[in-house]
Short mmCIF file of C-alpha atoms in Angstrom, two decimals:
data_model
loop_
_atom_site.label_atom_id
_atom_site.label_comp_id
_atom_site.label_asym_id
_atom_site.label_seq_id
_atom_site.Cartn_x
_atom_site.Cartn_y
_atom_site.Cartn_z
CA UNK A 12 16.11 110.55 -151.65
CA UNK A 13 17.35 110.97 -155.21
CA UNK A 14 18.54 107.36 -155.13
CA UNK A 15 15.10 106.13 -154.02
CA UNK A 16 13.49 107.38 -157.22
CA UNK A 17 16.32 106.09 -159.37
CA UNK A 18 15.93 102.62 -157.83
CA UNK A 19 12.28 102.48 -158.92
CA UNK A 20 13.15 103.58 -162.44
CA UNK A 21 16.15 101.26 -162.83
CA UNK A 22 14.29 98.26 -161.41
CA UNK A 23 11.40 98.62 -163.81
CA UNK A 24 13.76 98.67 -166.77
CA UNK A 25 14.57 94.97 -166.27
CA UNK A 26 12.42 93.53 -163.46
CA UNK A 27 9.60 92.76 -165.91
CA UNK A 28 11.85 90.35 -167.80
CA UNK A 29 11.57 87.76 -165.02
CA UNK A 30 7.75 87.86 -165.22
CA UNK A 31 7.30 87.70 -169.00
CA UNK A 32 6.46 84.00 -169.07
CA UNK A 33 3.77 84.43 -166.41
CA UNK A 34 2.36 87.54 -168.11
CA UNK A 35 2.17 85.66 -171.41
CA UNK A 36 0.12 82.90 -169.78
CA UNK A 37 -2.21 85.26 -167.92
CA UNK A 38 -2.88 87.71 -170.76
CA UNK A 39 -2.45 85.45 -173.78
CA UNK A 40 0.35 87.48 -175.33
CA UNK A 41 2.45 86.76 -178.38
CA UNK A 42 6.23 86.98 -178.27
CA UNK A 43 6.24 90.33 -180.09
CA UNK A 44 3.64 91.77 -177.70
CA UNK A 45 5.79 90.72 -174.77
CA UNK A 46 8.74 92.58 -176.28
CA UNK A 47 6.70 95.76 -176.24
CA UNK A 48 6.06 95.52 -172.51
CA UNK A 49 9.80 96.22 -172.26
CA UNK A 50 10.31 98.38 -175.36
CA UNK A 51 7.39 100.77 -174.72
CA UNK A 52 9.01 101.73 -171.42
CA UNK A 53 12.43 102.20 -172.96
CA UNK A 54 11.19 104.20 -175.93
CA UNK A 55 9.24 106.83 -174.00
CA UNK A 56 12.04 106.93 -171.41
CA UNK A 57 14.76 107.66 -173.96
CA UNK A 58 12.64 110.06 -176.06
CA UNK A 59 11.80 112.49 -173.28
CA UNK A 60 14.95 112.55 -171.14
CA UNK A 61 16.36 115.72 -172.68
CA UNK A 62 13.03 117.52 -172.64
CA UNK A 63 12.42 116.60 -169.00
CA UNK A 64 15.87 117.82 -168.00
CA UNK A 65 15.26 121.16 -169.75
CA UNK A 66 11.84 121.55 -168.11
CA UNK A 67 13.38 120.81 -164.71
CA UNK A 68 16.03 123.48 -165.22
CA UNK A 69 13.36 126.05 -166.05
CA UNK A 70 10.44 125.18 -163.75
CA UNK A 71 12.39 123.71 -160.82
CA UNK A 72 14.22 120.43 -160.46
CA UNK A 73 12.58 119.37 -157.20
CA UNK A 74 9.08 120.13 -158.54
CA UNK A 75 9.69 118.27 -161.81
CA UNK A 76 11.28 115.32 -160.01
CA UNK A 77 8.31 114.99 -157.64
CA UNK A 78 5.89 115.24 -160.58
CA UNK A 79 7.77 112.46 -162.37
CA UNK A 80 7.58 110.26 -159.28
CA UNK A 81 3.83 110.86 -159.05
CA UNK A 82 3.29 110.01 -162.73
CA UNK A 83 5.49 106.91 -162.46
CA UNK A 84 3.60 105.72 -159.37
CA UNK A 85 0.19 106.28 -160.99
CA UNK A 86 1.30 104.41 -164.12
CA UNK A 87 2.51 101.53 -161.91
CA UNK A 88 -1.04 101.22 -160.55
CA UNK A 89 -2.28 101.08 -164.15
CA UNK A 90 0.21 98.31 -164.96
CA UNK A 91 -0.88 96.28 -161.92
CA UNK A 92 -4.55 96.61 -162.88
CA UNK A 93 -4.03 95.73 -166.56
CA UNK A 94 -6.15 92.86 -167.85
CA UNK A 95 -5.07 93.09 -171.50
CA UNK A 96 -1.70 93.43 -173.20
CA UNK A 97 -2.52 96.72 -175.01
CA UNK A 98 -3.49 98.32 -171.69
CA UNK A 99 -0.31 97.04 -170.02
CA UNK A 100 1.85 98.32 -172.90
CA UNK A 101 0.17 101.75 -172.74
CA UNK A 102 0.70 101.94 -168.97
CA UNK A 103 4.35 100.95 -169.43
CA UNK A 104 4.78 103.80 -171.92
CA UNK A 105 3.40 106.26 -169.35
CA UNK A 106 5.79 104.77 -166.79
CA UNK A 107 8.61 105.62 -169.18
CA UNK A 108 7.47 109.26 -169.31
CA UNK A 109 7.59 109.42 -165.51
CA UNK A 110 11.00 107.73 -165.52
CA UNK A 111 12.32 110.33 -167.97
CA UNK A 112 11.35 113.03 -165.47
CA UNK A 113 12.96 111.19 -162.55
CA UNK A 114 16.36 109.93 -163.66
CA UNK A 115 18.07 113.07 -165.05
CA UNK A 116 16.53 115.26 -162.34
CA UNK A 117 17.85 112.89 -159.65
CA UNK A 118 21.38 113.51 -160.88
CA UNK A 119 20.68 117.25 -161.19
CA UNK A 120 19.48 117.40 -157.58
CA UNK A 121 22.65 115.65 -156.47
CA UNK A 122 24.80 118.07 -158.41
CA UNK A 123 23.00 121.06 -156.91
CA UNK A 124 22.78 119.72 -153.34
CA UNK A 125 26.41 118.68 -152.78
CA UNK A 126 29.49 120.90 -152.94
CA UNK A 127 32.04 119.98 -155.58
CA UNK A 128 34.41 118.31 -153.10
CA UNK A 129 31.66 115.89 -152.00
CA UNK A 130 29.91 115.38 -155.32
CA UNK A 131 31.99 112.39 -156.39
CA UNK A 132 31.19 110.49 -153.21
CA UNK A 133 27.48 111.30 -153.57
CA UNK A 134 27.45 110.11 -157.17
CA UNK A 135 29.30 106.96 -156.06
CA UNK A 136 26.53 106.08 -153.61
CA UNK A 137 23.90 107.00 -156.20
CA UNK A 138 25.57 104.83 -158.86
CA UNK A 139 26.00 101.90 -156.48
CA UNK A 140 22.35 101.92 -155.44
CA UNK A 141 21.13 102.39 -159.02
CA UNK A 142 23.45 99.68 -160.29
CA UNK A 143 22.15 97.25 -157.70
CA UNK A 144 18.63 97.96 -158.91
CA UNK A 145 19.65 97.16 -162.49
CA UNK A 146 21.52 93.99 -161.57
CA UNK A 147 18.92 93.00 -158.99
CA UNK A 148 16.04 93.24 -161.46
CA UNK A 149 16.01 89.53 -162.36
CA UNK A 150 16.38 88.49 -158.71
CA UNK A 151 13.60 90.73 -157.41
CA UNK A 152 11.35 89.98 -160.37
CA UNK A 153 11.78 86.24 -159.94
CA UNK A 154 11.16 86.39 -156.18
CA UNK A 155 8.03 88.54 -156.46
CA UNK A 156 6.60 86.55 -159.37
CA UNK A 157 7.15 83.18 -157.69
CA UNK A 158 6.13 84.31 -154.20
CA UNK A 159 3.17 86.56 -155.05
CA UNK A 160 2.15 87.41 -158.63
CA UNK A 161 3.48 89.47 -161.51
CA UNK A 162 1.15 92.36 -160.61
CA UNK A 163 3.11 92.91 -157.39
CA UNK A 164 6.14 93.93 -159.44
CA UNK A 165 4.20 97.15 -160.00
CA UNK A 166 2.27 97.39 -156.71
CA UNK A 167 5.51 97.67 -154.73
CA UNK A 168 6.23 100.97 -156.51
CA UNK A 169 3.22 102.62 -154.86
CA UNK A 170 4.46 102.89 -151.23
CA UNK A 171 8.02 103.57 -152.40
CA UNK A 172 6.83 106.35 -154.69
CA UNK A 173 4.64 107.93 -152.01
CA UNK A 174 7.54 107.91 -149.54
CA UNK A 175 9.96 109.36 -152.08
CA UNK A 176 7.58 112.19 -153.01
CA UNK A 177 7.06 113.14 -149.36
CA UNK A 178 10.80 113.15 -148.63
CA UNK A 179 11.69 115.14 -151.73
CA UNK A 180 9.12 117.86 -151.07
CA UNK A 181 10.09 118.23 -147.41
CA UNK A 182 13.85 117.59 -147.36
CA UNK A 183 15.27 118.89 -150.65
CA UNK A 184 15.62 122.54 -151.57
CA UNK A 185 14.41 123.77 -154.95
CA UNK A 186 17.00 124.56 -157.61
CA UNK A 187 16.86 125.72 -161.21
CA UNK A 188 19.19 125.99 -164.15
CA UNK A 189 20.01 129.04 -166.30
CA UNK A 190 16.96 131.25 -166.93
CA UNK A 191 16.13 130.84 -170.62
CA UNK A 192 13.16 130.09 -172.82
CA UNK A 193 12.15 126.46 -173.33
CA UNK A 194 13.38 125.24 -176.70
CA UNK A 195 10.18 123.55 -177.92
CA UNK A 196 11.41 123.00 -181.47
CA UNK A 197 14.60 121.41 -180.15
CA UNK A 198 12.60 119.21 -177.79
CA UNK A 199 10.45 117.89 -180.65
CA UNK A 200 13.42 117.29 -182.94
CA UNK A 201 15.55 115.44 -180.37
CA UNK A 202 12.56 113.34 -179.28
CA UNK A 203 11.86 112.29 -182.88
CA UNK A 204 15.55 111.60 -183.45
CA UNK A 205 15.74 109.32 -180.43
CA UNK A 206 12.45 107.64 -181.38
CA UNK A 207 13.77 106.78 -184.84
CA UNK A 208 17.15 105.53 -183.65
CA UNK A 209 15.80 103.49 -180.73
CA UNK A 210 12.87 102.10 -182.74
CA UNK A 211 15.21 100.89 -185.46
CA UNK A 212 17.51 99.35 -182.86
CA UNK A 213 14.88 97.46 -180.88
CA UNK A 214 13.07 96.26 -184.03
CA UNK A 215 16.23 95.24 -185.88
CA UNK A 216 16.30 91.62 -184.78
CA UNK A 217 12.60 90.82 -185.23
CA UNK A 218 11.85 92.89 -188.36
CA UNK A 219 15.27 92.43 -189.98
CA UNK A 220 18.13 94.92 -190.00
CA UNK A 221 17.69 95.56 -193.73
CA UNK A 222 13.88 95.80 -193.66
CA UNK A 223 12.10 98.93 -194.83
CA UNK A 224 10.78 99.56 -191.31
CA UNK A 225 14.18 99.48 -189.66
CA UNK A 226 16.10 101.37 -192.35
CA UNK A 227 13.30 103.95 -192.49
CA UNK A 228 13.42 104.40 -188.72
CA UNK A 229 17.18 104.91 -188.78
CA UNK A 230 16.85 107.36 -191.67
CA UNK A 231 14.24 109.40 -189.78
CA UNK A 232 16.43 109.35 -186.68
CA UNK A 233 19.51 110.59 -188.56
CA UNK A 234 17.57 113.32 -190.41
CA UNK A 235 15.93 114.55 -187.20
CA UNK A 236 19.30 114.51 -185.42
CA UNK A 237 20.84 116.60 -188.19
CA UNK A 238 17.86 118.98 -188.05
CA UNK A 239 18.29 119.22 -184.28
CA UNK A 240 21.98 120.13 -184.66
CA UNK A 241 21.10 122.75 -187.30
CA UNK A 242 18.38 124.28 -185.11
CA UNK A 243 20.55 124.35 -182.00
CA UNK A 244 23.18 126.37 -183.89
CA UNK A 245 20.52 128.76 -185.16
CA UNK A 246 18.42 129.46 -182.05
CA UNK A 247 19.45 131.80 -179.26
CA UNK A 248 17.86 129.60 -176.55
CA UNK A 249 19.28 126.20 -177.44
CA UNK A 250 18.27 123.19 -175.35
CA UNK A 251 21.77 121.74 -175.84
CA UNK A 252 24.47 124.29 -176.68
CA UNK A 253 26.61 122.34 -179.14
CA UNK A 254 29.71 124.01 -177.71
CA UNK A 255 29.33 121.56 -174.83
CA UNK A 256 30.69 118.85 -177.11
CA UNK A 257 33.86 120.82 -177.75
CA UNK A 258 34.72 119.83 -174.20
CA UNK A 259 36.79 116.70 -174.65
CA UNK A 260 36.02 115.32 -171.20
CA UNK A 261 32.26 115.76 -171.61
CA UNK A 262 32.25 113.99 -174.98
CA UNK A 263 34.57 111.19 -173.82
CA UNK A 264 32.57 110.59 -170.62
CA UNK A 265 29.36 110.29 -172.62
CA UNK A 266 31.01 107.87 -175.04
CA UNK A 267 32.28 105.75 -172.15
CA UNK A 268 28.84 105.85 -170.54
CA UNK A 269 27.20 104.67 -173.77
CA UNK A 270 29.40 101.58 -174.07
CA UNK A 271 29.30 100.96 -170.32
CA UNK A 272 25.50 100.78 -170.42
CA UNK A 273 25.46 98.75 -173.62
CA UNK A 274 27.69 96.14 -171.98
CA UNK A 275 25.94 96.25 -168.59
CA UNK A 276 22.35 95.87 -169.80
CA UNK A 277 23.38 93.16 -172.27
CA UNK A 278 25.27 91.26 -169.59
CA UNK A 279 22.28 91.33 -167.23
CA UNK A 280 19.98 90.18 -170.03
CA UNK A 281 22.14 87.24 -171.13
CA UNK A 282 23.64 86.15 -167.79
CA UNK A 283 20.22 85.73 -166.21
CA UNK A 284 19.17 83.48 -169.08
CA UNK A 285 22.51 81.65 -169.05
CA UNK A 286 21.98 80.62 -165.43
CA UNK A 287 18.55 79.25 -166.26
CA UNK A 288 19.20 77.62 -169.63
CA UNK A 289 22.76 76.35 -169.30
CA UNK A 290 22.94 75.69 -165.55
CA UNK A 291 19.28 74.70 -165.07
CA UNK A 292 18.50 77.28 -162.36
CA UNK A 293 14.99 78.55 -161.57
CA UNK A 294 14.43 82.33 -162.04
CA UNK A 295 14.87 83.18 -158.37
CA UNK A 296 17.96 80.97 -158.03
CA UNK A 297 19.41 82.53 -161.17
CA UNK A 298 19.04 85.92 -159.55
CA UNK A 299 20.79 84.69 -156.42
CA UNK A 300 23.66 83.37 -158.53
CA UNK A 301 24.31 86.91 -159.77
CA UNK A 302 24.85 88.15 -156.21
CA UNK A 303 28.68 88.12 -156.45
CA UNK A 304 28.25 90.72 -159.17
CA UNK A 305 25.55 92.69 -157.33
CA UNK A 306 27.19 92.61 -153.91
CA UNK A 307 30.48 93.80 -155.37
CA UNK A 308 28.74 96.80 -156.87
CA UNK A 309 27.18 97.68 -153.52
CA UNK A 310 30.52 97.52 -151.71
CA UNK A 311 32.85 99.07 -154.29
CA UNK A 312 30.53 101.77 -155.70
CA UNK A 313 30.67 104.14 -152.71
CA UNK A 314 34.43 103.58 -152.38
CA UNK A 315 34.83 104.45 -156.06
CA UNK A 316 32.92 107.68 -155.45
CA UNK A 317 35.45 108.74 -152.82
CA UNK A 318 38.34 107.76 -155.09
CA UNK A 319 36.96 110.00 -157.83
CA UNK A 320 37.47 113.02 -155.60
CA UNK A 321 41.07 111.98 -154.90
CA UNK A 322 42.51 110.59 -158.14
CA UNK A 323 40.13 111.87 -160.80
CA UNK A 324 37.77 110.11 -163.17
CA UNK A 325 40.02 108.89 -165.99
CA UNK A 326 41.93 106.17 -164.09
CA UNK A 327 38.74 104.72 -162.63
CA UNK A 328 36.90 104.65 -165.97
CA UNK A 329 39.80 103.04 -167.81
CA UNK A 330 40.72 100.52 -165.11
CA UNK A 331 37.07 99.73 -164.37
CA UNK A 332 36.13 99.11 -167.98
CA UNK A 333 39.31 97.05 -168.48
CA UNK A 334 38.32 94.84 -165.54
CA UNK A 335 34.84 94.45 -166.97
CA UNK A 336 36.38 93.53 -170.33
CA UNK A 337 38.46 90.80 -168.69
CA UNK A 338 35.53 89.52 -166.65
CA UNK A 339 33.15 89.34 -169.62
CA UNK A 340 35.66 87.47 -171.80
CA UNK A 341 36.30 85.12 -168.87
CA UNK A 342 32.59 84.42 -168.41
CA UNK A 343 32.11 83.95 -172.16
CA UNK A 344 34.32 80.85 -172.03
CA UNK A 345 31.48 79.05 -170.23
CA UNK A 346 31.49 76.82 -167.18
CA UNK A 347 30.38 73.32 -166.20
CA UNK A 348 29.68 74.41 -162.62
CA UNK A 349 28.44 77.65 -161.14
CA UNK A 350 31.39 78.08 -158.78
CA UNK A 351 33.65 78.55 -161.81
CA UNK A 352 31.82 81.81 -162.57
CA UNK A 353 32.14 83.41 -159.14
CA UNK A 354 35.59 84.97 -159.61
CA UNK A 355 34.89 86.44 -163.09
CA UNK A 356 31.58 87.82 -161.79
CA UNK A 357 33.42 89.54 -158.94
CA UNK A 358 36.01 90.94 -161.37
CA UNK A 359 33.25 92.25 -163.61
CA UNK A 360 31.40 93.73 -160.64
CA UNK A 361 34.50 95.54 -159.42
CA UNK A 362 35.03 96.94 -162.90
CA UNK A 363 31.53 98.36 -163.34
CA UNK A 364 31.59 99.67 -159.77
CA UNK A 365 34.71 101.72 -160.50
CA UNK A 366 33.68 102.96 -163.92
CA UNK A 367 30.02 103.88 -163.42
CA UNK A 368 30.34 106.69 -160.85
CA UNK A 369 33.53 107.97 -162.47
CA UNK A 370 31.95 108.33 -165.92
CA UNK A 371 28.90 110.10 -164.44
CA UNK A 372 31.09 112.41 -162.40
CA UNK A 373 33.25 113.28 -165.41
CA UNK A 374 30.23 114.15 -167.57
CA UNK A 375 28.65 116.38 -164.90
CA UNK A 376 31.86 118.03 -163.67
CA UNK A 377 33.14 118.87 -167.15
CA UNK A 378 30.60 121.69 -167.48
CA UNK A 379 29.84 124.63 -165.18
CA UNK A 380 27.57 123.92 -162.23
CA UNK A 381 24.59 125.82 -163.65
CA UNK A 382 24.58 123.41 -166.61
CA UNK A 383 24.39 120.27 -164.46
CA UNK A 384 20.74 119.66 -165.37
CA UNK A 385 21.24 119.50 -169.11
CA UNK A 386 24.51 117.57 -168.64
CA UNK A 387 22.70 114.89 -166.65
CA UNK A 388 19.90 114.80 -169.24
CA UNK A 389 22.37 114.19 -172.07
CA UNK A 390 24.21 111.53 -170.08
CA UNK A 391 21.01 109.75 -169.03
CA UNK A 392 19.62 109.70 -172.57
CA UNK A 393 22.96 108.47 -173.86
CA UNK A 394 22.97 105.59 -171.35
CA UNK A 395 19.40 104.60 -172.16
CA UNK A 396 20.12 104.46 -175.87
CA UNK A 397 23.31 102.52 -175.17
CA UNK A 398 21.43 99.89 -173.17
CA UNK A 399 18.83 99.40 -175.90
CA UNK A 400 21.48 99.29 -178.62
CA UNK A 401 23.62 96.77 -176.74
CA UNK A 402 20.79 94.30 -176.15
CA UNK A 403 19.54 94.62 -179.73
CA UNK A 404 22.94 94.22 -181.41
CA UNK A 405 24.13 91.39 -179.19
CA UNK A 406 20.71 89.76 -179.54
CA UNK A 407 21.48 89.47 -183.24
CA UNK A 408 24.93 88.07 -182.42
CA UNK A 409 23.25 85.56 -180.09
CA UNK A 410 20.87 84.40 -182.83
CA UNK A 411 23.57 84.24 -185.53
CA UNK A 412 25.72 82.05 -183.25
CA UNK A 413 22.97 79.44 -182.87
CA UNK A 414 21.00 80.90 -179.99
CA UNK A 415 20.14 78.65 -177.09
CA UNK A 416 21.20 75.47 -178.87
CA UNK A 417 24.49 76.78 -180.22
CA UNK A 418 27.23 79.14 -179.06
CA UNK A 419 24.89 82.10 -178.63
CA UNK A 420 25.65 82.83 -174.99
CA UNK A 421 29.41 82.66 -175.42
CA UNK A 422 29.42 84.99 -178.44
CA UNK A 423 27.00 87.46 -176.85
CA UNK A 424 28.95 87.67 -173.59
CA UNK A 425 32.18 88.06 -175.55
CA UNK A 426 30.41 90.93 -177.32
CA UNK A 427 29.87 92.50 -173.88
CA UNK A 428 33.64 92.30 -173.46
CA UNK A 429 34.19 94.09 -176.79
CA UNK A 430 31.76 96.87 -175.81
CA UNK A 431 33.55 97.24 -172.48
CA UNK A 432 36.91 97.51 -174.24
CA UNK A 433 35.60 100.31 -176.46
CA UNK A 434 34.36 102.03 -173.30
CA UNK A 435 37.85 101.78 -171.77
CA UNK A 436 39.40 103.32 -174.88
CA UNK A 437 36.84 106.14 -174.73
CA UNK A 438 37.82 106.76 -171.11
CA UNK A 439 41.40 107.49 -172.15
CA UNK A 440 40.20 110.77 -173.67
CA UNK A 441 38.86 112.05 -170.32
CA UNK A 442 41.11 114.85 -169.08
CA UNK A 443 43.39 113.89 -166.19
CA UNK A 444 43.26 115.96 -163.04
CA UNK A 445 46.34 117.87 -162.02
CA UNK A 446 47.25 119.84 -158.92
CA UNK A 447 48.12 123.49 -159.50
CA UNK A 448 49.04 125.62 -156.52
CA UNK A 449 47.21 123.32 -154.15
CA UNK A 450 44.00 123.49 -156.16
CA UNK A 451 42.66 120.44 -157.92
CA UNK A 452 42.14 121.11 -161.60
CA UNK A 453 41.78 119.32 -164.86
CA UNK A 454 44.42 118.90 -167.50
CA UNK A 455 43.61 119.08 -171.14
CA UNK A 456 39.94 120.07 -171.06
CA UNK A 457 39.26 121.10 -174.62
CA UNK A 458 36.73 123.62 -175.75
CA UNK A 459 35.86 125.11 -172.39
CA UNK A 460 36.12 128.72 -173.57
CA UNK A 461 32.82 129.92 -174.90
CA UNK A 462 30.70 127.17 -173.37
CA UNK A 463 27.64 129.15 -172.42
CA UNK A 464 29.92 132.12 -171.82
CA UNK A 465 31.89 130.33 -169.10
CA UNK A 466 35.67 130.49 -169.07
CA UNK A 467 38.13 127.78 -168.13
CA UNK A 468 38.52 128.99 -164.56
CA UNK A 469 34.84 128.44 -163.87
CA UNK A 470 34.91 125.00 -165.43
CA UNK A 471 37.90 124.04 -163.30
CA UNK A 472 36.08 125.35 -160.23
CA UNK A 473 33.05 123.21 -161.12
CA UNK A 474 35.19 120.10 -161.29
CA UNK A 475 36.71 120.52 -157.85
#
């Protein structure tokens, strides 16, 4: 049930890309307007993730999750009924608000619903299904657009959303986080910080990385982030206790998740275009050609979840990101025929399938169970920013290398390999599990004492 909502959210992050050409013809959009049909969703999504996670902890995770599904579904109807680009962009922004309420709360519900010994497997299934939605975006978008119309990309959310709401309200028990006041000042500051950083990132290529707009956005983001850190140290009801980041595993898992998402979203963006531009495939066929990648994720993801509970997160993050590094560099060499890409796509798929659930599990298990809501909010926001940053930065690399007519695809996909390598190096800092007296523990978890008043024993118990 948590996965059902995450599928809707993850699909809508990229499924629109396959319909942009049709939308441009129907609504008479410019290239920059089309960008905002994607960016408006991502901006509101990233801005409100932390706030939504905090609200869910206080008012009830199930209630907040169901409300997010309802808002997302209603906004999907607005998108489908849009007859102008401004209306579509506004509806996409509201979709992003709903998505921000769904994604972190889905992970929180998983953390609260499953005992520690089964949590890794549950997150593995969740990650596999969500990953398929991300990778399947171009395929589903192409099929729906060619077979029906672009509006049906949004109409299909309506029955799925209604079903998910009914199941959540009837099958999932309510849970809350620590009882504390809502940090409104912190919510505003972190939202403005994310807005500035993401705005500067997504506008960098079109407005120019040294333009006043982009540099100003980054400056606002950095100032607001510093103000957020200052306020969180000062207030007695912090949204994000900064002591969390003294935990080496939590910080390393979030770093790995950032680069994992930056590489993944960029790879989806460029590989879909590569199949169409370089191999001459139609949109739907291009989506089918990514199936070795997608199918591998579906098969390996749940297995990886079970392995997390047995061998710990660090080996899976490091090995997985190393495999993705190798696969991306392999793909970046190019191919004269599609069959030459099948093996590297499988290698890349295996890598992301191992690393994704392990990084999520490490971030959530590093903190005590009552902090799972805010942990998932931080991780989800971090991933969203990573995806936007990866596409924006490698988009500039693509253009600088000659774009479609030059070596743009090769350089951009090699950039995905570099991001994956940095993610693997980040994973090395995740604490390794050790067995002490027959009890699974973690070795080398820094800064656990004093995290929300929880001692190391409780943190170790939360990881089991």
